[in-house]
């Protein structure tokens, strides 16, 4: 099986060592990093961008683990960006490249609400958000809800027709509260194309789940 990080195999091995044993969160593990990297490559093939910068940003974008329900959640990408700059500086990367990776890491997060400026930052944000939608996004949503102790849905009003959305308590609420809003915010043309396909899958899922209820 070919190495998915070729021709950056050695760099990937070094950076992945900084992501091990940070969290027991299966939605932000190394398989997540691999999926985001595949998304990055799919977008970069159409949009361009520096793959070395993108690889480092991809593998380090979650290098500081902060739980979804932590009060530090909105600062998670800033903390990860600081750590990424430190790691790469110790590897003798130039200050310019460290900053390029740091900006991409910091601006990838939905919670941080930081506008990505560089092409690489826009690509990483799109690639990471693609993993939050579609079939994989559905799986990750319910996995995370289980870890956080949330219910599947509010039994009396599952579609929140007569109540406020509360996605901290109900997994189904997370779709209108966040996931079904993500497709409108993609930064690249290729990212937008893939996002529309995955968005449609989520809409079908929600419709079918509500139909079964």
C-alpha atoms as one frame of an Amber mdcrd trajectory, in Angstrom:
protein
   0.000   0.000   0.000   1.534   3.358  -1.001   2.306   5.831   1.754  -0.453
   8.470   1.720   2.069  11.152   2.735   4.535  10.537  -0.116   6.836  12.297
  -0.961   6.818  13.730   2.585   7.102  10.372   4.376   9.901  11.391   6.738
   8.329  14.730   7.616   4.964  13.065   8.232   6.520  10.495  10.570   8.162
  13.229  12.644   5.021  15.348  12.863   2.709  12.431  13.609   4.835  11.662
  16.672   3.583  14.959  18.110  -0.048  13.867  17.751   0.103  10.534  19.571
  -1.567   9.960  22.927  -2.983  13.482  23.088  -6.612  12.421  23.384  -8.902
   9.404  23.460 -11.287  11.190  21.088 -11.915   8.901  18.136 -13.279  11.782
  16.066  -9.936  13.616  16.289  -7.499  10.717  16.022  -4.898   9.923  13.379
  -7.534   8.509  11.034  -9.108  11.987  11.100  -5.751  13.478  10.129  -5.484
  11.042   7.228  -8.986  11.902   6.001  -8.265  15.625   6.223  -5.019  15.091
   4.292  -6.922  13.254   1.542  -9.338  16.184   1.385  -6.410  18.609   1.265
  -4.870  16.730  -1.647  -8.173  16.621  -3.540  -8.583  20.396  -3.180  -4.913
  21.254  -3.775  -4.932  19.307  -7.045  -7.469  21.826  -8.379  -6.551  24.979
  -6.460  -2.762  24.799  -6.009  -0.927  25.607  -2.796   2.286  24.560  -1.045
   1.931  20.871  -0.125   4.747  20.987   2.445   3.009  23.791   4.336  -0.312
  21.999   3.948   1.054  18.697   5.272   2.479  20.331   8.389  -0.721  22.286
   8.989  -2.860  19.191   8.492  -0.905  16.975  10.854  -0.591  19.656  13.546
  -4.021  21.309  13.359  -5.264  19.302  16.376  -1.917  18.946  18.158  -3.402
  20.443  21.343  -6.403  18.441  22.523  -9.340  20.442  23.894 -12.669  18.722
  24.546 -15.807  20.014  22.816 -17.361  20.978  26.156 -14.261  22.735  27.504
 -14.402  26.497  28.212 -11.118  26.693  26.261 -12.723  25.277  23.107 -12.760
  28.581  21.223  -8.992  28.881  21.850  -8.120  25.338  20.777  -6.839  26.307
  17.324  -4.824  29.220  18.751  -3.164  26.895  21.253  -2.495  24.370  18.478
  -1.049  27.103  16.259   1.353  28.182  19.008   2.441  24.582  19.518   2.834
  24.029  15.761   5.094  27.085  15.446   7.187  25.829  18.367   7.534  22.330
  16.884   8.523  23.572  13.441  10.902  26.212  14.801  12.734  23.448  16.666
  12.994  21.629  13.323  14.749  24.699  11.857  11.856  25.759   9.649  12.028
  29.395   8.571  10.007  31.969  10.489   7.931  32.614   7.357   7.011  28.941
   6.983   6.276  28.591  10.701   3.904  31.553  10.441   2.264  30.124   7.309
   1.533  26.867   9.116   0.485  28.682  12.284  -2.039  30.842  10.448  -3.545
  27.833   8.677  -3.867  25.948  11.965  -5.326  28.897  13.854  -7.927  29.786
  11.217  -9.153  26.257  10.464 -11.509  26.151  13.451 -15.230  26.941  13.275
 -15.195  27.934  16.942 -12.319  30.392  16.550 -14.115  32.362  13.800 -10.835
  33.578  12.260 -10.853  34.388   8.540  -8.269  32.350   6.592  -6.121  34.654
   4.457  -3.650  32.415   2.619  -4.563  29.777   0.049  -3.172  27.060   2.310
  -5.309  28.276   5.218  -8.427  28.268   3.039  -7.666  24.759   1.837  -7.094
  23.402   5.352 -10.294  24.974   6.647 -12.280  23.412   3.798 -10.581  20.028
   4.172 -11.233  19.869   7.918 -14.873  20.953   7.545 -15.472  18.336   4.866
 -14.773  15.723   7.545 -17.508  17.303   9.701 -20.246  16.833   7.092 -21.621
  14.032   4.938 -21.711  10.423   6.113 -18.515  10.844   8.131 -19.888  13.988
   9.735 -23.014  12.102  10.785 -20.911   9.341  12.330 -18.683  11.826  14.141
 -21.678  13.810  15.404 -23.267  10.833  17.136 -19.926   9.499  18.339 -19.186
  12.848  19.995 -22.700  13.062  21.436 -22.144   9.694  23.077 -18.822  10.800
  24.556 -20.414  13.981  25.904 -23.408  12.149  27.371 -25.969  13.757  25.062
 -29.294  12.225  24.023 -30.042  11.334  20.409 -32.953  13.798  20.212 -35.580
  15.575  22.281 -38.509  13.101  22.259 -41.408  15.569  22.451 -40.089  17.983
  19.815 -37.208  16.371  17.875 -37.094  19.116  15.213 -37.167  21.979  17.742
 -40.322  23.484  16.279 -41.434  24.937  19.626 -38.178  25.178  21.560 -34.653
  26.516  21.178 -31.987  24.293  19.658 -29.728  22.694  22.259 -26.997  20.664
  20.595 -25.183  20.163  23.891 -28.102  17.963  25.019 -29.415  16.527  21.737
 -27.364  15.184  18.846 -30.060  15.777  16.242 -30.089  19.482  17.152 -26.458
  19.733  16.015 -27.521  19.415  12.376 -29.557  22.645  12.122 -27.425  24.354
  14.782 -24.140  23.847  12.931 -23.605  21.014  10.452 -26.240  22.076   7.925
 -24.789  25.599   7.958 -21.229  24.622   7.083 -21.635  24.123   3.323 -22.305
  27.826   2.789 -18.939  28.866   4.208 -16.438  26.944   2.083 -13.491  28.937
   0.816 -12.412  27.138  -2.375 -14.310  26.168  -5.499 -13.381  22.484  -5.215
 -14.235  22.475  -1.524 -17.635  23.949  -2.309 -18.318  21.235  -4.886 -17.557
  18.400  -2.472 -19.415  20.157   0.352 -22.638  20.354  -1.679 -22.596  16.582
  -2.187 -21.997  15.878   1.507 -24.566  18.464   2.591 -27.209  16.678   0.528
 -26.373  13.391   2.305 -26.930  15.015   5.681 -30.240  16.495   4.593 -31.407
  13.046   3.449 -30.286  11.510   6.743 -32.138  14.075   8.868 -35.275  13.628
   6.758 -35.133   9.846   7.080 -34.399   9.924  10.826 -37.283  12.290  11.486
 -39.492  10.110   9.289 -38.704   7.070  11.438 -39.460   9.017  14.602
